[in-house]
Tab-separated table of C-alpha atoms in Angstrom:
chain	number	residue	atom	x	y	z
A	17	MET	CA	-27.772	-24.825	53.403
A	18	ARG	CA	-30.639	-27.253	53.990
A	19	LYS	CA	-32.603	-25.645	51.150
A	20	ILE	CA	-29.658	-26.097	48.755
A	21	LEU	CA	-29.287	-29.747	49.753
A	22	TYR	CA	-33.019	-30.309	49.247
A	23	VAL	CA	-32.938	-28.796	45.765
A	24	ALA	CA	-29.875	-30.848	44.844
A	25	SER	CA	-31.558	-34.020	46.074
A	26	ALA	CA	-34.707	-33.238	44.123
A	27	VAL	CA	-32.710	-32.646	40.939
A	28	ALA	CA	-30.817	-35.902	41.455
A	29	PHE	CA	-34.081	-37.770	42.045
A	30	MET	CA	-35.670	-36.346	38.894
A	31	ALA	CA	-32.551	-37.180	36.868
A	32	CYS	CA	-32.572	-40.739	38.203
A	33	SER	CA	-36.281	-41.119	37.434
A	34	SER	CA	-35.763	-39.721	33.947
A	35	SER	CA	-32.894	-42.158	33.374
A	36	LYS	CA	-35.045	-45.067	34.539
A	37	ASN	CA	-37.911	-43.989	32.313
A	38	ALA	CA	-35.562	-43.713	29.333
A	39	SER	CA	-34.171	-47.137	30.160
A	40	ASN	CA	-37.670	-48.612	30.392
A	41	GLU	CA	-38.670	-46.991	27.114
A	42	ASP	CA	-35.516	-48.329	25.455
A	43	ALA	CA	-36.293	-51.816	26.752
A	44	ASN	CA	-39.669	-51.648	25.034
A	45	VAL	CA	-38.186	-50.676	21.671
A	46	ASP	CA	-37.750	-53.397	19.065
A	47	GLN	CA	-34.036	-52.880	18.522
A	48	ALA	CA	-33.872	-54.966	15.349
A	49	ALA	CA	-36.654	-52.913	13.747
A	50	LYS	CA	-35.058	-49.693	14.914
A	51	TYR	CA	-31.745	-50.335	13.168
A	52	ALA	CA	-33.263	-52.037	10.134
A	53	LYS	CA	-34.776	-48.646	9.260
A	54	SER	CA	-31.275	-47.432	8.378
A	55	ILE	CA	-31.317	-49.843	5.414
A	56	THR	CA	-32.950	-47.791	2.675
A	57	ALA	CA	-33.598	-48.038	-1.033
A	58	LYS	CA	-31.988	-44.623	-1.450
A	59	ASP	CA	-28.693	-45.642	0.136
A	60	LEU	CA	-28.626	-48.978	-1.674
A	61	GLY	CA	-29.090	-47.145	-4.958
A	62	LYS	CA	-26.418	-44.593	-4.117
A	63	HIS	CA	-23.887	-47.374	-3.618
A	64	LEU	CA	-24.968	-49.481	-6.568
A	65	PHE	CA	-24.857	-46.711	-9.145
A	66	VAL	CA	-21.180	-46.365	-8.242
A	67	TYR	CA	-20.326	-50.017	-7.690
A	68	ALA	CA	-21.926	-51.199	-10.955
A	69	SER	CA	-20.789	-48.208	-12.995
A	70	ASP	CA	-18.588	-48.327	-16.094
A	71	GLU	CA	-15.743	-46.955	-13.967
A	72	PHE	CA	-15.360	-50.374	-12.336
A	73	GLU	CA	-15.096	-52.087	-15.742
A	74	GLY	CA	-17.186	-55.124	-14.814
A	75	ARG	CA	-14.991	-56.057	-11.829
A	76	GLU	CA	-13.117	-58.869	-13.595
A	77	THR	CA	-11.123	-60.913	-11.059
A	78	GLY	CA	-7.665	-59.437	-10.577
A	79	GLU	CA	-8.132	-56.642	-13.108
A	80	PRO	CA	-8.016	-52.839	-12.515
A	81	GLY	CA	-11.794	-52.473	-12.253
A	82	GLN	CA	-11.939	-55.100	-9.529
A	83	LYS	CA	-9.132	-53.314	-7.684
A	84	LYS	CA	-11.217	-50.136	-7.763
A	85	ALA	CA	-14.152	-52.101	-6.390
A	86	VAL	CA	-12.263	-53.444	-3.380
A	87	GLU	CA	-10.971	-49.967	-2.590
A	88	TYR	CA	-14.557	-48.700	-2.623
A	89	LEU	CA	-15.555	-51.400	-0.137
A	90	LYS	CA	-12.568	-50.751	2.097
A	91	ASN	CA	-13.164	-47.001	2.117
A	92	PHE	CA	-16.767	-47.556	3.164
A	93	TYR	CA	-15.779	-49.667	6.164
A	94	VAL	CA	-13.090	-47.189	7.181
A	95	SER	CA	-15.540	-44.295	6.949
A	96	GLU	CA	-18.060	-46.178	9.106
A	97	GLY	CA	-15.465	-47.094	11.727
A	98	ILE	CA	-15.978	-50.812	11.123
A	99	ALA	CA	-12.754	-52.665	11.849
A	100	SER	CA	-10.852	-55.245	9.864
A	101	PRO	CA	-10.341	-58.671	11.473
A	102	LEU	CA	-6.830	-58.600	10.007
A	103	GLY	CA	-5.869	-55.557	12.071
A	104	GLY	CA	-5.034	-51.970	11.207
A	105	ASP	CA	-6.083	-50.766	7.775
A	106	ASP	CA	-5.623	-54.141	6.081
A	107	TYR	CA	-9.082	-55.144	4.829
A	108	PHE	CA	-7.799	-57.446	2.077
A	109	GLN	CA	-7.349	-61.185	2.386
A	110	GLU	CA	-4.932	-61.854	-0.438
A	111	VAL	CA	-5.936	-64.637	-2.845
A	112	PRO	CA	-2.816	-65.434	-4.906
A	113	ALA	CA	-2.786	-66.178	-8.610
A	114	ASP	CA	-1.299	-69.637	-8.104
A	115	PHE	CA	-4.448	-70.610	-6.181
A	116	LEU	CA	-6.788	-68.969	-8.694
A	117	ASN	CA	-5.081	-70.775	-11.582
A	118	LYS	CA	-4.974	-74.310	-10.196
A	119	ARG	CA	-7.350	-75.179	-12.979
A	120	ASN	CA	-5.764	-74.418	-16.358
A	121	ARG	CA	-7.213	-71.270	-17.905
A	122	ARG	CA	-6.982	-69.828	-21.381
A	123	THR	CA	-6.322	-66.442	-19.773
A	124	PRO	CA	-4.606	-66.841	-16.378
A	125	LEU	CA	-6.005	-64.841	-13.494
A	126	LYS	CA	-3.956	-62.303	-11.586
A	127	ASP	CA	-3.626	-61.929	-7.819
A	128	SER	CA	-6.879	-60.887	-6.233
A	129	GLU	CA	-8.362	-60.359	-2.775
A	130	ASN	CA	-11.382	-60.890	-0.568
A	131	VAL	CA	-12.553	-57.883	1.439
A	132	VAL	CA	-13.232	-58.499	5.133
A	133	ALA	CA	-14.721	-56.335	7.878
A	134	PHE	CA	-15.685	-57.257	11.411
A	135	ILE	CA	-17.869	-56.274	14.347
A	136	LYS	CA	-16.819	-58.033	17.539
A	137	GLY	CA	-19.525	-59.624	19.637
A	138	SER	CA	-20.169	-58.265	23.102
A	139	GLU	CA	-20.779	-61.596	24.875
A	140	LYS	CA	-19.786	-64.451	22.552
A	141	PRO	CA	-17.033	-62.912	20.418
A	142	ASP	CA	-15.546	-66.258	19.383
A	143	GLU	CA	-18.768	-67.327	17.666
A	144	ILE	CA	-18.915	-65.887	14.155
A	145	VAL	CA	-21.888	-65.100	11.927
A	146	VAL	CA	-20.716	-64.666	8.317
A	147	ILE	CA	-22.599	-62.520	5.812
A	148	SER	CA	-21.182	-63.008	2.324
A	149	ALA	CA	-21.532	-61.867	-1.281
A	150	HIS	CA	-19.201	-61.949	-4.265
A	151	LEU	CA	-17.553	-58.729	-5.347
A	152	ASP	CA	-16.508	-59.738	-8.884
A	153	HIS	CA	-18.264	-60.007	-12.235
A	154	GLU	CA	-17.519	-60.734	-15.900
A	155	GLY	CA	-15.406	-57.698	-16.825
A	156	ILE	CA	-15.286	-56.483	-20.432
A	157	LYS	CA	-16.086	-58.689	-23.416
A	158	LYS	CA	-15.939	-57.496	-27.033
A	159	GLU	CA	-15.673	-53.920	-25.763
A	160	GLU	CA	-18.908	-54.226	-23.758
A	161	ILE	CA	-18.850	-53.737	-19.983
A	162	TYR	CA	-20.656	-56.342	-17.917
A	163	ASN	CA	-21.623	-54.132	-14.973
A	164	GLY	CA	-23.173	-56.897	-12.868
A	165	ALA	CA	-25.633	-54.670	-11.016
A	166	ASP	CA	-27.786	-57.568	-9.876
A	167	ASP	CA	-24.999	-60.149	-10.106
A	168	ASP	CA	-23.739	-59.413	-7.562
A	169	GLY	CA	-23.684	-55.703	-7.040
A	170	SER	CA	-27.031	-56.093	-5.278
A	171	GLY	CA	-25.613	-58.513	-2.713
A	172	THR	CA	-22.493	-56.434	-2.247
A	173	VAL	CA	-24.301	-53.184	-1.441
A	174	ALA	CA	-26.761	-55.101	0.740
A	175	ILE	CA	-23.856	-56.152	2.952
A	176	LEU	CA	-22.687	-52.545	3.229
A	177	GLU	CA	-26.090	-51.453	4.477
A	178	ILE	CA	-26.349	-54.406	6.875
A	179	ALA	CA	-22.901	-53.639	8.262
A	180	GLN	CA	-23.846	-49.994	8.789
A	181	ALA	CA	-27.004	-51.025	10.664
A	182	PHE	CA	-25.066	-53.301	13.012
A	183	GLN	CA	-22.458	-50.597	13.560
A	184	LEU	CA	-25.135	-48.050	14.472
A	185	ALA	CA	-26.477	-50.530	17.005
A	186	LYS	CA	-23.000	-51.102	18.415
A	187	LYS	CA	-22.379	-47.383	18.821
A	188	ALA	CA	-25.627	-47.143	20.801
A	189	GLY	CA	-24.571	-49.985	23.091
A	190	LYS	CA	-26.820	-52.514	21.324
A	191	GLY	CA	-24.188	-54.371	19.357
A	192	PRO	CA	-24.514	-58.099	18.542
A	193	LYS	CA	-23.672	-60.698	21.183
A	194	ARG	CA	-21.860	-62.790	18.579
A	195	SER	CA	-19.312	-61.433	16.144
A	196	ILE	CA	-20.243	-60.588	12.551
A	197	LEU	CA	-17.841	-61.106	9.634
A	198	PHE	CA	-18.728	-59.190	6.487
A	199	LEU	CA	-17.103	-61.217	3.719
A	200	HIS	CA	-16.877	-59.971	0.133
A	201	VAL	CA	-15.323	-62.741	-1.943
A	202	THR	CA	-13.546	-62.606	-5.267
A	203	GLY	CA	-13.521	-65.075	-8.129
A	204	GLU	CA	-17.069	-66.392	-7.735
A	205	GLU	CA	-17.645	-66.214	-11.463
A	206	LYS	CA	-14.497	-68.288	-11.972
A	207	GLY	CA	-15.646	-71.164	-9.769
A	208	LEU	CA	-16.412	-69.914	-6.220
A	209	LEU	CA	-12.679	-69.352	-5.774
A	210	GLY	CA	-12.576	-66.556	-3.185
A	211	SER	CA	-14.896	-68.361	-0.801
A	212	LYS	CA	-13.042	-71.616	-1.417
A	213	TYR	CA	-9.792	-69.905	-0.471
A	214	TYR	CA	-11.406	-68.638	2.721
A	215	THR	CA	-12.861	-71.982	3.799
A	216	ASP	CA	-10.229	-74.413	2.481
A	217	VAL	CA	-6.965	-72.492	2.795
A	218	ASP	CA	-7.142	-69.526	5.138
A	219	PRO	CA	-10.261	-69.241	7.306
A	220	ILE	CA	-9.683	-66.092	9.332
A	221	PHE	CA	-11.860	-67.619	12.030
A	222	PRO	CA	-12.112	-71.383	12.595
A	223	LEU	CA	-14.999	-72.955	10.713
A	224	ALA	CA	-15.852	-74.825	13.915
A	225	ASN	CA	-16.629	-71.408	15.438
A	226	THR	CA	-18.666	-70.237	12.454
A	227	VAL	CA	-22.354	-70.247	13.349
A	228	CYS	CA	-23.738	-69.807	9.826
A	229	ASP	CA	-23.189	-68.136	6.466
A	230	LEU	CA	-25.916	-65.904	5.063
A	231	ASN	CA	-24.972	-65.544	1.406
A	232	ILE	CA	-26.519	-62.915	-0.864
A	233	ASP	CA	-26.216	-63.388	-4.633
A	234	MET	CA	-28.684	-61.447	-6.817
A	235	ILE	CA	-31.556	-59.887	-4.854
A	236	GLY	CA	-32.389	-56.772	-6.886
A	237	ARG	CA	-34.568	-58.050	-9.722
A	238	ILE	CA	-37.716	-60.049	-10.551
A	239	ASP	CA	-37.729	-63.253	-12.598
A	240	ASP	CA	-40.413	-64.317	-15.055
A	241	ARG	CA	-42.139	-66.620	-12.549
A	242	HIS	CA	-42.969	-63.705	-10.244
A	243	LYS	CA	-43.884	-60.827	-12.550
A	244	ALA	CA	-47.434	-60.873	-11.216
A	245	ASP	CA	-46.309	-61.069	-7.569
A	246	PRO	CA	-42.829	-59.563	-7.162
A	247	ASN	CA	-42.738	-59.655	-3.358
A	248	TYR	CA	-40.640	-62.823	-3.162
A	249	VAL	CA	-37.130	-64.166	-2.758
A	250	TYR	CA	-35.781	-67.655	-3.315
A	251	LEU	CA	-34.214	-69.269	-0.257
A	252	ILE	CA	-31.827	-72.129	-0.869
A	253	GLY	CA	-30.173	-74.312	1.751
A	254	SER	CA	-31.875	-72.934	4.835
A	255	ASP	CA	-33.002	-76.377	6.001
A	256	LYS	CA	-30.114	-78.453	4.658
A	257	LEU	CA	-27.994	-78.399	7.813
A	258	SER	CA	-30.009	-76.679	10.534
A	259	THR	CA	-33.733	-76.985	11.185
A	260	GLU	CA	-33.365	-74.171	13.696
A	261	LEU	CA	-31.881	-71.731	11.183
A	262	HIS	CA	-34.730	-72.446	8.775
A	263	ASN	CA	-37.316	-71.833	11.504
A	264	ILE	CA	-35.639	-68.579	12.558
A	265	SER	CA	-35.681	-67.385	8.962
A	266	GLU	CA	-39.375	-68.162	8.628
A	267	ALA	CA	-40.216	-66.492	11.940
A	268	VAL	CA	-38.361	-63.212	11.327
A	269	ASN	CA	-39.866	-62.947	7.859
A	270	LYS	CA	-43.367	-63.417	9.255
A	271	LYS	CA	-42.713	-60.841	11.972
A	272	TYR	CA	-40.997	-58.145	9.922
A	273	THR	CA	-40.777	-58.411	6.135
A	274	ASN	CA	-43.663	-60.598	4.887
A	275	ILE	CA	-41.871	-61.744	1.759
A	276	ASN	CA	-43.013	-64.817	-0.153
A	277	LEU	CA	-40.175	-67.235	0.600
A	278	ASP	CA	-39.947	-69.440	-2.475
A	279	TYR	CA	-38.168	-72.801	-2.010
A	280	LYS	CA	-38.428	-73.982	-5.619
A	281	TYR	CA	-34.648	-74.142	-6.057
A	282	ASN	CA	-34.108	-75.764	-2.683
A	283	ASP	CA	-35.342	-79.048	-4.167
A	284	GLU	CA	-32.574	-81.663	-4.298
A	285	ASN	CA	-33.819	-82.645	-7.762
A	286	ASP	CA	-33.780	-79.132	-9.191
A	287	PRO	CA	-31.786	-79.349	-12.449
A	288	ASN	CA	-30.292	-75.866	-11.991
A	289	ARG	CA	-28.373	-77.057	-8.912
A	290	PHE	CA	-28.174	-73.506	-7.550
A	291	TYR	CA	-27.304	-74.877	-4.100
A	292	TYR	CA	-23.881	-75.740	-5.475
A	293	ARG	CA	-23.415	-72.566	-7.531
A	294	SER	CA	-22.750	-69.730	-5.099
A	295	ASP	CA	-20.322	-69.042	-2.281
A	296	HIS	CA	-22.428	-70.434	0.559
A	297	TYR	CA	-21.653	-73.917	-0.732
A	298	ASN	CA	-18.029	-73.753	0.411
A	299	PHE	CA	-19.336	-73.228	3.945
A	300	ALA	CA	-22.075	-75.848	3.643
A	301	LYS	CA	-19.636	-78.533	2.519
A	302	ASN	CA	-17.853	-77.877	5.821
A	303	ASN	CA	-21.053	-78.374	7.831
A	304	VAL	CA	-21.650	-74.658	8.414
A	305	PRO	CA	-25.407	-73.906	8.161
A	306	VAL	CA	-26.258	-71.561	5.288
A	307	ILE	CA	-28.980	-69.568	3.618
A	308	PHE	CA	-28.611	-68.454	0.002
A	309	TYR	CA	-30.788	-65.438	-0.934
A	310	PHE	CA	-31.531	-65.235	-4.664
A	311	ASN	CA	-34.059	-63.612	-7.011
A	312	GLY	CA	-33.572	-66.080	-9.857
A	313	THR	CA	-32.218	-65.414	-13.316
A	314	HIS	CA	-33.621	-62.938	-15.841
A	315	ALA	CA	-33.018	-61.728	-19.392
A	316	ASP	CA	-30.032	-59.605	-18.304
A	317	TYR	CA	-28.282	-62.379	-16.356
A	318	HIS	CA	-24.605	-62.443	-17.396
A	319	ARG	CA	-25.289	-59.825	-20.036
A	320	PRO	CA	-23.921	-56.282	-20.411
A	321	THR	CA	-27.508	-55.111	-19.861
A	322	ASP	CA	-27.409	-55.983	-16.120
A	323	THR	CA	-27.275	-52.319	-15.114
A	324	PRO	CA	-28.249	-50.438	-11.923
A	325	ASP	CA	-31.177	-48.594	-13.513
A	326	LYS	CA	-33.038	-51.935	-13.788
A	327	ILE	CA	-32.873	-52.762	-10.073
A	328	ASN	CA	-36.082	-52.645	-8.040
A	329	TYR	CA	-34.730	-50.766	-5.027
A	330	GLU	CA	-37.817	-51.140	-2.854
A	331	LEU	CA	-37.590	-54.922	-3.208
A	332	LEU	CA	-33.847	-54.759	-2.620
A	333	GLU	CA	-34.456	-52.818	0.590
A	334	ASN	CA	-36.927	-55.334	2.013
A	335	ARG	CA	-34.874	-58.356	1.003
A	336	THR	CA	-31.774	-56.783	2.562
A	337	ARG	CA	-33.715	-56.160	5.750
A	338	LEU	CA	-34.715	-59.834	5.823
A	339	VAL	CA	-31.044	-60.831	5.841
A	340	PHE	CA	-30.343	-58.263	8.554
A	341	TYR	CA	-33.196	-59.479	10.759
A	342	THR	CA	-32.062	-63.085	10.378
A	343	ALA	CA	-28.472	-62.185	11.217
A	344	TRP	CA	-29.651	-60.100	14.193
A	345	GLU	CA	-31.623	-63.015	15.614
A	346	VAL	CA	-28.849	-65.571	15.093
A	347	ALA	CA	-26.233	-63.219	16.537
A	348	ASN	CA	-28.248	-62.329	19.645
A	349	MET	CA	-30.053	-65.517	20.662
A	350	GLU	CA	-28.982	-67.156	23.895
A	351	ASN	CA	-27.681	-70.420	22.465
A	352	ARG	CA	-25.846	-71.012	19.216
A	353	ILE	CA	-28.015	-72.547	16.493
A	354	VAL	CA	-27.674	-76.313	16.202
A	355	ALA	CA	-26.566	-77.936	12.944
A	356	ASP	CA	-28.759	-80.962	13.566
A	357	LYS	CA	-28.417	-82.272	10.007
A	358	ALA	CA	-24.652	-81.891	9.690
A	359	GLU	CA	-22.726	-84.947	8.637
A	360	VAL	CA	-20.453	-86.392	11.313
A	361	LYS	CA	-16.988	-86.709	9.837
A	362	GLU	CA	-15.044	-89.756	10.859
A	363	THR	CA	-11.661	-89.127	12.429
A	364	SER	CA	-8.739	-91.488	12.001
A	365	LYS	CA	-7.643	-93.314	15.113
């Protein structure tokens, strides 16, 4: 009997030691780097060759091709076990036609929808990190399909890969401390309408609880300025509202991705005014810190020639990982980032 007890104790001791060693090894692993590896050029390409295919008919707001696109996004989140913040299997935030058509249009828009998915934070679930991209494009013009592979199929599939990486971490007990909202907005090409509906009409989570918006709009190509050195991405808005967010972005890039962060279009005097031309702006105008990730325009911008075969998938992979690393840091840091440059809005007495 004593011999049996001794053997049992020895086995228990070895199991405990093994568990401690595994725990110590896990503590020494860079968790962000571990899960970033799941973001691959191959998977990004697999998604984009579907999402920017002729089948989706250019994803015109409210039209059948766009409806196919939102179903594709929903089915991905369902398959990955990533929940909807709306509950059940409802991943669509309805954006009604009367809102989309407030400005008179030659061809009125039909009802559309934003697609939303959500990973709840483990420690600070009421603080929300938003990762956004627009799901729509130009549709069909003169019988030519505007596939929108870069604009903004690249941002859309980047979010899918980022969401999968966070979900893998969550399943392993390493999920984010803050909640992550994956927000695919409609009607960007019609005037940032889907994001405007979210921020101005029906924010699913209070904007006061929204830590930042990391917005991805065109990150799969190279512009003429960088043909000789394609390892770049334009960052716009990172320092407009939060010095801390800008510094985090710089630090994670230096540590992990080593991309040339180009701030040319961040200049207040830039005539292109890109800061005001993508969905992050609807968050920024509400004092939510933002970063807009952008590769600049190219010969295929808003042309039917913006097709998935022209995407540089290795660049897309690294740029997507940069967004993931930034989101990981913001979601897991001890204190919420400070919007030190936000305008204080006067309240009526």
